[in-house]
GROMACS .gro file of N, CA and C in nm:
model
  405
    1UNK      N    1   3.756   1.260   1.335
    1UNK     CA    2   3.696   1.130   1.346
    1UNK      C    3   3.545   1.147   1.355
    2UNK      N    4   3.487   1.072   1.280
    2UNK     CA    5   3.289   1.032   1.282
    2UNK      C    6   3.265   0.967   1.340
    3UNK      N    7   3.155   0.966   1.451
    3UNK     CA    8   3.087   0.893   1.534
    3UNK      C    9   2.956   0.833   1.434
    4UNK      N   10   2.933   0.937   1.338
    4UNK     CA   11   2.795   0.841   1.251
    4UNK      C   12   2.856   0.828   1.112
    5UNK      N   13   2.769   0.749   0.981
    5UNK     CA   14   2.786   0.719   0.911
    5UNK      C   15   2.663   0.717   0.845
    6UNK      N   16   2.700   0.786   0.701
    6UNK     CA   17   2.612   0.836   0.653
    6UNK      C   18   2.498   0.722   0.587
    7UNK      N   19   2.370   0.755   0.582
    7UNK     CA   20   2.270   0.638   0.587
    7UNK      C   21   2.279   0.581   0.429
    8UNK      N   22   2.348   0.694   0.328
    8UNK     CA   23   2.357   0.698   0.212
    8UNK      C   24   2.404   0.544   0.158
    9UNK      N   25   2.483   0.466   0.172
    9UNK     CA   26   2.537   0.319   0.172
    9UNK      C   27   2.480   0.276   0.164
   10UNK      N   28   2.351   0.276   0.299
   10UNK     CA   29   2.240   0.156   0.329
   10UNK      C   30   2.131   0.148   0.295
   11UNK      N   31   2.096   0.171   0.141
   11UNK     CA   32   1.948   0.209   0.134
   11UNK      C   33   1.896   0.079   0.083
   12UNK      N   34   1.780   0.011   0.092
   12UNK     CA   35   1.697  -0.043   0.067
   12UNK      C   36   1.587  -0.069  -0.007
   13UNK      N   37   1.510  -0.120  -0.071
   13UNK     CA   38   1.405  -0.100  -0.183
   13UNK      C   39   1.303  -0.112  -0.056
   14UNK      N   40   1.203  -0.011  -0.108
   14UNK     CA   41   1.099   0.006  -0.032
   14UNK      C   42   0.957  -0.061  -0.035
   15UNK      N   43   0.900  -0.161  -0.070
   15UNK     CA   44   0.801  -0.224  -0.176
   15UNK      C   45   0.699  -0.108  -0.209
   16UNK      N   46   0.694  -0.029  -0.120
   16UNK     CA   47   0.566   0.110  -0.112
   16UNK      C   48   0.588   0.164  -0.237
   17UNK      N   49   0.767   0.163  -0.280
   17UNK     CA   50   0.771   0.287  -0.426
   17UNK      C   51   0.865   0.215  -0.533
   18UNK      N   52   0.875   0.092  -0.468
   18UNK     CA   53   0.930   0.028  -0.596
   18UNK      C   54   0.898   0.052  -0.747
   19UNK      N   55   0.952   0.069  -0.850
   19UNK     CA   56   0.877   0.065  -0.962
   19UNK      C   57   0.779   0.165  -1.004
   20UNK      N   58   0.857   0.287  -0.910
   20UNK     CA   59   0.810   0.378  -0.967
   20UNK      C   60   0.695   0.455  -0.936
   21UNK      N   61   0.582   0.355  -0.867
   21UNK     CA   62   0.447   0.379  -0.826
   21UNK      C   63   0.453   0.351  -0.670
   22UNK      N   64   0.434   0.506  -0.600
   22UNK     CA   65   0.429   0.471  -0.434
   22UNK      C   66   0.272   0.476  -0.396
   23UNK      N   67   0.298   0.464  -0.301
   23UNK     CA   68   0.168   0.511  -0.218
   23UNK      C   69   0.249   0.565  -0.035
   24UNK      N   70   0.217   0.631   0.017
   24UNK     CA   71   0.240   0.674   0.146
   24UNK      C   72   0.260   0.554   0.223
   25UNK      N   73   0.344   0.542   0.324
   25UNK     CA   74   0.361   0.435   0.421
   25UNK      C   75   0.238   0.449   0.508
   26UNK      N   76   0.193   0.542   0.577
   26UNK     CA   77   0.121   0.546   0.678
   26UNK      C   78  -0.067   0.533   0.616
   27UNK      N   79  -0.062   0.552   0.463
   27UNK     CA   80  -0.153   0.477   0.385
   27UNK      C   81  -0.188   0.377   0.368
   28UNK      N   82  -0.042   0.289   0.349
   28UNK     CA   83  -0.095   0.166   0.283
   28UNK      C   84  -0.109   0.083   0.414
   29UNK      N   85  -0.201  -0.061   0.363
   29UNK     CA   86  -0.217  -0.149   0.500
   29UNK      C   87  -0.200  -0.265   0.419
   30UNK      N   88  -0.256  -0.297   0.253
   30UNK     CA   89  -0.260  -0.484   0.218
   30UNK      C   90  -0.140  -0.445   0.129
   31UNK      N   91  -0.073  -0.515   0.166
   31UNK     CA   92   0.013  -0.565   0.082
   31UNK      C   93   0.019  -0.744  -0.004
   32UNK      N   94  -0.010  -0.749  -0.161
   32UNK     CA   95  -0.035  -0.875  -0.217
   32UNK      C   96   0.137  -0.916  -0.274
   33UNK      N   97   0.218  -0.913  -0.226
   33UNK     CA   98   0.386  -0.964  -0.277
   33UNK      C   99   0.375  -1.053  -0.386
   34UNK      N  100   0.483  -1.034  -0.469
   34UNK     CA  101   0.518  -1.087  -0.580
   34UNK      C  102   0.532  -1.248  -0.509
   35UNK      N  103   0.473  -1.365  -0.627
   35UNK     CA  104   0.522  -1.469  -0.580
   35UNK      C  105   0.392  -1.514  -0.451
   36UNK      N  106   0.321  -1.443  -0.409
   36UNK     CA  107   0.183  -1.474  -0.370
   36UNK      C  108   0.063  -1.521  -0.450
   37UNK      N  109  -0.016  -1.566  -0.430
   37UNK     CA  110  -0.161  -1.626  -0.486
   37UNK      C  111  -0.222  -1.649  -0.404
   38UNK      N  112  -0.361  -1.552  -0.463
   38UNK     CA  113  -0.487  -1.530  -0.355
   38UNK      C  114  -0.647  -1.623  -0.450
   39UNK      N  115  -0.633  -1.737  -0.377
   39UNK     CA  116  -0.788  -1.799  -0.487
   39UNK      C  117  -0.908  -1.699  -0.428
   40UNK      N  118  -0.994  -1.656  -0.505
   40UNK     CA  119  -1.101  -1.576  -0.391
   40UNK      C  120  -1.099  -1.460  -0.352
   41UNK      N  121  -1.257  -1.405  -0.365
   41UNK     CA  122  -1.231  -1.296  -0.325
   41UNK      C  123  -1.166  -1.196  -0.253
   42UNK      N  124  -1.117  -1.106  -0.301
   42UNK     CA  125  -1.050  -1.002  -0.205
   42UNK      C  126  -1.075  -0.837  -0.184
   43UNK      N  127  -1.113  -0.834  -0.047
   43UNK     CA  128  -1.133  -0.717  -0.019
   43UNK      C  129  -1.066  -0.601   0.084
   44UNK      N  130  -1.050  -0.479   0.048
   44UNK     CA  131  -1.028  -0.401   0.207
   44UNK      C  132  -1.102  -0.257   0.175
   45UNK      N  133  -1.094  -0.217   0.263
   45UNK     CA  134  -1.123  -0.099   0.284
   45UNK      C  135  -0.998   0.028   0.264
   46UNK      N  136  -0.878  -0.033   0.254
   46UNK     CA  137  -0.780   0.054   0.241
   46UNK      C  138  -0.682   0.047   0.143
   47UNK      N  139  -0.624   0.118   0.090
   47UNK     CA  140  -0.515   0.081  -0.018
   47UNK      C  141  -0.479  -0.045  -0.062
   48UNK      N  142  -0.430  -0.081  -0.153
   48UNK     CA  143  -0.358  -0.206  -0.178
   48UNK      C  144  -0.274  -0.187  -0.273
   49UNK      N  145  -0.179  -0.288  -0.253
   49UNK     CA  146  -0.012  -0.308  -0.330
   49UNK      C  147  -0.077  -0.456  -0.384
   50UNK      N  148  -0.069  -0.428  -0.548
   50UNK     CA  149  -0.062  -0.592  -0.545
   50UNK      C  150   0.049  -0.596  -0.662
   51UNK      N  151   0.158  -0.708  -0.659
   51UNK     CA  152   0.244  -0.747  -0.750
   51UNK      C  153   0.240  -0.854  -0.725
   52UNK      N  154   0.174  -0.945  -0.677
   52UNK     CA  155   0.119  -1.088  -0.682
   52UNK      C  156   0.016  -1.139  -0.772
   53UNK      N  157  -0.098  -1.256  -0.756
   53UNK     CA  158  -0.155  -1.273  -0.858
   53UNK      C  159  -0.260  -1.305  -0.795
   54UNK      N  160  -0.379  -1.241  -0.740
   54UNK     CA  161  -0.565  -1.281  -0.742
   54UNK      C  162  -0.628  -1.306  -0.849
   55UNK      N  163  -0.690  -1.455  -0.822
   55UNK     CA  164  -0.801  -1.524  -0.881
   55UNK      C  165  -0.965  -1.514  -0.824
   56UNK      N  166  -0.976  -1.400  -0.853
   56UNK     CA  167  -1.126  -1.381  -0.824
   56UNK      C  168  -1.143  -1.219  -0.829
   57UNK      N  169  -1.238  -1.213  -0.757
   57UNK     CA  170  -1.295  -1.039  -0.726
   57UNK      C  171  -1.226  -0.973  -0.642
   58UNK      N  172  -1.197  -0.845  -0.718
   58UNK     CA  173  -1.138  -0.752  -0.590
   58UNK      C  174  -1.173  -0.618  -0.563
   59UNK      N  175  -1.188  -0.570  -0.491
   59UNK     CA  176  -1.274  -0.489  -0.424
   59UNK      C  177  -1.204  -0.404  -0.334
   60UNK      N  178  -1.216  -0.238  -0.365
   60UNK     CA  179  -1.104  -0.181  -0.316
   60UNK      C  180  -1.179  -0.060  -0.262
   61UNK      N  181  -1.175   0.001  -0.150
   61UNK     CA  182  -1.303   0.119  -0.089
   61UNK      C  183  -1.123   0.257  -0.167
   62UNK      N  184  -1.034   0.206  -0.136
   62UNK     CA  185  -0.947   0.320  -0.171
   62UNK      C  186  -0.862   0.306  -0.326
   63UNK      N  187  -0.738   0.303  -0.296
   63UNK     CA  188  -0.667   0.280  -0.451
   63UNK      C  189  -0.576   0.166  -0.438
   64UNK      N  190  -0.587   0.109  -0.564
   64UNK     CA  191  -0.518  -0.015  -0.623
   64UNK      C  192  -0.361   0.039  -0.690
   65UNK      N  193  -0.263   0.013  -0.649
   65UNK     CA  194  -0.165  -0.002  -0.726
   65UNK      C  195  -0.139  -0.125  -0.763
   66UNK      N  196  -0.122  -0.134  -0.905
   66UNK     CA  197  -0.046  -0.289  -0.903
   66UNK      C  198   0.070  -0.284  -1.015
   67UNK      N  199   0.173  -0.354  -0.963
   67UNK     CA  200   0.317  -0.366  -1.006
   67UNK      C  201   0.303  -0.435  -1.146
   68UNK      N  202   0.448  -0.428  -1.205
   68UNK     CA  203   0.420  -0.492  -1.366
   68UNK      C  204   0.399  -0.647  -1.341
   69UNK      N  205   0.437  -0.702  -1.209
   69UNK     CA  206   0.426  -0.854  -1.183
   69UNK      C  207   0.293  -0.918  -1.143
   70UNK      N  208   0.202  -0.781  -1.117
   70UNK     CA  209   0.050  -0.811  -1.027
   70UNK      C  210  -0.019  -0.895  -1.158
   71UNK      N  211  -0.139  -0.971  -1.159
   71UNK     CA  212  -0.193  -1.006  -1.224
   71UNK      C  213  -0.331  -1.037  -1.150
   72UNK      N  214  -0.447  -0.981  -1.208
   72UNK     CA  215  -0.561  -1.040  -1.186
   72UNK      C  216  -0.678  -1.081  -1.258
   73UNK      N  217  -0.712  -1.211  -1.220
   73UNK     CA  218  -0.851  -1.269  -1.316
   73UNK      C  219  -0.957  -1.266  -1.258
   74UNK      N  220  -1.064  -1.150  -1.275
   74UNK     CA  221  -1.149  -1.139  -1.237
   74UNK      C  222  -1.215  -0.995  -1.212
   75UNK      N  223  -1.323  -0.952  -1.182
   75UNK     CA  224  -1.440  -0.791  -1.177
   75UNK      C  225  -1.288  -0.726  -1.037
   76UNK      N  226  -1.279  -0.586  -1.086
   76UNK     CA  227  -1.198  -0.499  -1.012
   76UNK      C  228  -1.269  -0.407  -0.977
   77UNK      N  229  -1.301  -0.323  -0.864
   77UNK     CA  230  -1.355  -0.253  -0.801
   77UNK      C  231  -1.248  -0.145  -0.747
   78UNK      N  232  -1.239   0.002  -0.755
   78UNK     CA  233  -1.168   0.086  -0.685
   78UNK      C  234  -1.194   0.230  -0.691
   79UNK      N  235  -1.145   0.294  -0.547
   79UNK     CA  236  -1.152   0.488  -0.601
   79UNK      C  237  -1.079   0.507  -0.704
   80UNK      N  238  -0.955   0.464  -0.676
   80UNK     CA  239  -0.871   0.488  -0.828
   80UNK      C  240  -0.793   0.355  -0.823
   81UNK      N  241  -0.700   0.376  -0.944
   81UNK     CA  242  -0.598   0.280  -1.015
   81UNK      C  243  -0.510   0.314  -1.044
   82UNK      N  244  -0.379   0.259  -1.062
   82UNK     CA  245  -0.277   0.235  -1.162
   82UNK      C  246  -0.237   0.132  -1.145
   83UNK      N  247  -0.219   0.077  -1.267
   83UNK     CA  248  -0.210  -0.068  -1.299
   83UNK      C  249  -0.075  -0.058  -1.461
   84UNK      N  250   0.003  -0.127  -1.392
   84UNK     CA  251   0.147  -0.182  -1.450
   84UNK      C  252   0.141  -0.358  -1.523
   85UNK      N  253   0.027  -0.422  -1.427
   85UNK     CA  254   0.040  -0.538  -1.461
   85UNK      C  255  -0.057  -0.619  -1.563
   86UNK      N  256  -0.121  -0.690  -1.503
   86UNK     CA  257  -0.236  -0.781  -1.616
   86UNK      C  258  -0.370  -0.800  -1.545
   87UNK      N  259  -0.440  -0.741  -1.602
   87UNK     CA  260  -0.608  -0.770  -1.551
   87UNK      C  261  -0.707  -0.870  -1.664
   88UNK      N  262  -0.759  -0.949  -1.610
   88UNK     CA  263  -0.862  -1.049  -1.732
   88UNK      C  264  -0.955  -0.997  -1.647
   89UNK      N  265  -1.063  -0.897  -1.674
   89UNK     CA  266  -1.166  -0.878  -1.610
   89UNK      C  267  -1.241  -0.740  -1.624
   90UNK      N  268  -1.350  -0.722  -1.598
   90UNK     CA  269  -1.400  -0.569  -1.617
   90UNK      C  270  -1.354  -0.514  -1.488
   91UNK      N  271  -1.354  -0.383  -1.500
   91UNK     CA  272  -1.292  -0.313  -1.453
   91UNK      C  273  -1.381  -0.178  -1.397
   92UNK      N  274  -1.431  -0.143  -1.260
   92UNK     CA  275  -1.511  -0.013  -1.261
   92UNK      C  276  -1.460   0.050  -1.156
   93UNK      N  277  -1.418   0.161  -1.197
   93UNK     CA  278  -1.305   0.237  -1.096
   93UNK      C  279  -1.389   0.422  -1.066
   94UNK      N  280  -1.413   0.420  -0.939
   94UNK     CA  281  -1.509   0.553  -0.960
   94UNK      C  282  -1.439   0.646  -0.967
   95UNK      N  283  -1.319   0.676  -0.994
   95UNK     CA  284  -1.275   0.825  -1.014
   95UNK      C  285  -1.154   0.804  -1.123
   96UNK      N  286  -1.016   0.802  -1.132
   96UNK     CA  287  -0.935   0.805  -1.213
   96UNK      C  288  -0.884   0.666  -1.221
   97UNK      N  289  -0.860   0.643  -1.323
   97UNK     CA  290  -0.732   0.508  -1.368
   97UNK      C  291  -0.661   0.521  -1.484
   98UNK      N  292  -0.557   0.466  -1.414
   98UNK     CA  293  -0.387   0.506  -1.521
   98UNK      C  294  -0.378   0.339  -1.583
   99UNK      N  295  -0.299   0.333  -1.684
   99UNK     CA  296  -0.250   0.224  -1.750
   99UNK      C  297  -0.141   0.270  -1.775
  100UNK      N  298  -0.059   0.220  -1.696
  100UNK     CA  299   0.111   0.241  -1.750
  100UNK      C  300   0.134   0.154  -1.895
  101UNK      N  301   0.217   0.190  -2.008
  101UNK     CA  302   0.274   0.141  -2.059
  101UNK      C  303   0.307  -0.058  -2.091
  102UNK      N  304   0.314  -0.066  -1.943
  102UNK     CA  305   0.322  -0.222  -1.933
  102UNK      C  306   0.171  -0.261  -1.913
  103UNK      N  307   0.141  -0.194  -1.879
  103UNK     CA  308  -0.023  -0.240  -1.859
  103UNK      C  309  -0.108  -0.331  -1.972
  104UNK      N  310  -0.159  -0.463  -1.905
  104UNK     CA  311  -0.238  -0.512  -1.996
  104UNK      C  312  -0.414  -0.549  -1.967
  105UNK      N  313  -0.496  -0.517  -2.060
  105UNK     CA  314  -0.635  -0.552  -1.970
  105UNK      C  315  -0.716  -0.577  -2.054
  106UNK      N  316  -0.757  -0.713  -2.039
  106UNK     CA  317  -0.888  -0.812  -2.135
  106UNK      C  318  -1.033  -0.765  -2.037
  107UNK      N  319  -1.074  -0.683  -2.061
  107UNK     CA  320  -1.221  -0.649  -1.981
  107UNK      C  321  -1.283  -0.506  -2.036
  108UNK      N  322  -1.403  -0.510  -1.962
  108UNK     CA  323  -1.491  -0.364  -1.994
  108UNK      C  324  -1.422  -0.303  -1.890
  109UNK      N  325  -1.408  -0.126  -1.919
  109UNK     CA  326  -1.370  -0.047  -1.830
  109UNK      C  327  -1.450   0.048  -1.822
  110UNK      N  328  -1.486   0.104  -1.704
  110UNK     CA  329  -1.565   0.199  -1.652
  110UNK      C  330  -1.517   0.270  -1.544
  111UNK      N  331  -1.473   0.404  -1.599
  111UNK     CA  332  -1.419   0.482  -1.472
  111UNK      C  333  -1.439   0.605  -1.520
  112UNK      N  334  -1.432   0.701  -1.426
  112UNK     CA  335  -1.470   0.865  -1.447
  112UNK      C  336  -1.351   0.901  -1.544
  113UNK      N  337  -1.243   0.911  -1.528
  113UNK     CA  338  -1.107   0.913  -1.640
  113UNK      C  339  -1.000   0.851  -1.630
  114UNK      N  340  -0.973   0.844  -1.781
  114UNK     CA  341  -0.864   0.684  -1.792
  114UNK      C  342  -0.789   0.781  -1.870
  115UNK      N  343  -0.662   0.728  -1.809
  115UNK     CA  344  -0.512   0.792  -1.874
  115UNK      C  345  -0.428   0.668  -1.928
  116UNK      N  346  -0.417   0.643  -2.082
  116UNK     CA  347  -0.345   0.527  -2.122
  116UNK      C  348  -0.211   0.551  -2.158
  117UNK      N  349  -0.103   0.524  -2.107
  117UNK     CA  350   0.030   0.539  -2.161
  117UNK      C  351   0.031   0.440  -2.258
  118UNK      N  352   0.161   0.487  -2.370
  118UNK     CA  353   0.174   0.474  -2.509
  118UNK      C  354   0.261   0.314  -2.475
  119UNK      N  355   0.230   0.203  -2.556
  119UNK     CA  356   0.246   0.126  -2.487
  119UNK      C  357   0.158  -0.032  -2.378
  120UNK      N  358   0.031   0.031  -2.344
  120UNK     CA  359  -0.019  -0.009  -2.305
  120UNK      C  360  -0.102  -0.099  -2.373
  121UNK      N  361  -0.164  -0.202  -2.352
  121UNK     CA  362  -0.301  -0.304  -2.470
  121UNK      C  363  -0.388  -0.313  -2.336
  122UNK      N  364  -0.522  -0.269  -2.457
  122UNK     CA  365  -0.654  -0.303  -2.377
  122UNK      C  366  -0.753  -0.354  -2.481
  123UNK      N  367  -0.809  -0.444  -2.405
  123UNK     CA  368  -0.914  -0.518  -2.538
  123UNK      C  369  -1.056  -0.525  -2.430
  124UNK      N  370  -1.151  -0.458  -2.519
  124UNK     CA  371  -1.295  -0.460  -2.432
  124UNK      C  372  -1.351  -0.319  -2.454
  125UNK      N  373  -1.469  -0.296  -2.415
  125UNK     CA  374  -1.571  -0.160  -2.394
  125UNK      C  375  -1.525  -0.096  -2.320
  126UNK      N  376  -1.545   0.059  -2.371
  126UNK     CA  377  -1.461   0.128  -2.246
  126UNK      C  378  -1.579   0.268  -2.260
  127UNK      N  379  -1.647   0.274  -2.100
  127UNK     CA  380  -1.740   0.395  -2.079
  127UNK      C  381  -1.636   0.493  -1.984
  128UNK      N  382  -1.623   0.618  -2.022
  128UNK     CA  383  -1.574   0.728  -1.978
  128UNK      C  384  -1.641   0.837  -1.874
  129UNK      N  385  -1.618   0.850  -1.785
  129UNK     CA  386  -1.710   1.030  -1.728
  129UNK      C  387  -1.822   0.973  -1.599
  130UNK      N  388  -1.862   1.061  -1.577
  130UNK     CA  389  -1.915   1.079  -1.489
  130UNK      C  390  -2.035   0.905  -1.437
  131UNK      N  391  -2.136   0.953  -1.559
  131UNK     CA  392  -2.248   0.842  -1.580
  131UNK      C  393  -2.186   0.713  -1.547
  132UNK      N  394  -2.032   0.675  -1.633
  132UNK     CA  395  -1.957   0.531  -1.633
  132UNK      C  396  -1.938   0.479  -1.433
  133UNK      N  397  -1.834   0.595  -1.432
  133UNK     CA  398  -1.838   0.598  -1.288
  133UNK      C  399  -1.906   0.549  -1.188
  134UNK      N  400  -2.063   0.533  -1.236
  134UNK     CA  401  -2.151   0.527  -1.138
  134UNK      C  402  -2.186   0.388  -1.176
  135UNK      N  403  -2.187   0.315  -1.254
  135UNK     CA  404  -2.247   0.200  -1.324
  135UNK      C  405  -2.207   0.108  -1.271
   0.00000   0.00000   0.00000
C-alpha cells in the first residue's frame, strides 16, 4: 500500500514556460496575461511575460518574452528579446533578439544580434552589431 501519489497526474501549465519560451521563476516579476490590455506606457526593471496586448511604450532594463498572443503598438526597449507575437513599432534591443517563426514586426530594428526563424515577417530597417545596439 502507498501513502503518496505520484505528482505525475497533476501537472499544470506553468505561464513561465508555456509555449515553449521560459524564463526562471525566481526571475520573472511582470507578468502581461493573455486577454489583458495595457493603454500606456510600460515599464520595469525586471523581466517580463507579455501574451497580452500594450498600447504604447515599453521599456524593459532586462528581457522581454512575448507569447504568440502578445501584441504591441508602439517603441520597445530591452537587454534582450524573443518575441512569438506582433510588434507595430521600432524596436532597440541592446544585446540579442530572436523572432520565432510566428513572429511578426512592422518597425525599425536595432539590436547587437537578431536571430530570425524561417517563418517569421518583418517589414522596416534593420541595423545589426555593436554601433546599432547603442543607438
Amino acid at each position: 500500500m502507498s501513502f503518496f501519489k505520484s505528482s505525475q497526474n497533476s501537472k499544470t501549465e506553468n505561464p513561465l514556460t508555456s509555449g515553449g519560451i521560459s524564463l526562471k521563476e525566481q526571475d520573472q516579476t511582470c507578468i502581461v496575461s493573455e486577454g489583458t490590455r495595457i493603454d500606456g506606457k510600460f515599464n520595469t526593471a525586471e523581466n517580463a511575460r507579455i501574451d497580452g496586448t500594450i498600447i504604447g511604450d515599453v521599456a524593459c532594463e532586462k528581457k522581454i518574452v512575448m507569447g504568440e498572443s502578445g501584441r504591441i503598438q508602439g517603441k520597445v526597449e530591452a537587454l534582450t528579446a524573443t518575441i512569438k507575437g506582433k510588434i507595430d513599432g521600432d524596436m532597440f534591443i541592446k544585446d540579442s533578439l530572436h523572432l520565432h517563426g510566428s513572429a511578426r514586426v512592422n518597425g525599425a530594428i536595432n539590436a547587437k544580434i537578431l536571430t530570425v526563424e524561417e517563418g517569421a515577417v518583418y517589414n522596416g530597417a534593420c541595423k545589426i552589431g555593436d554601433r546599432a545596439a547603442k543607438a
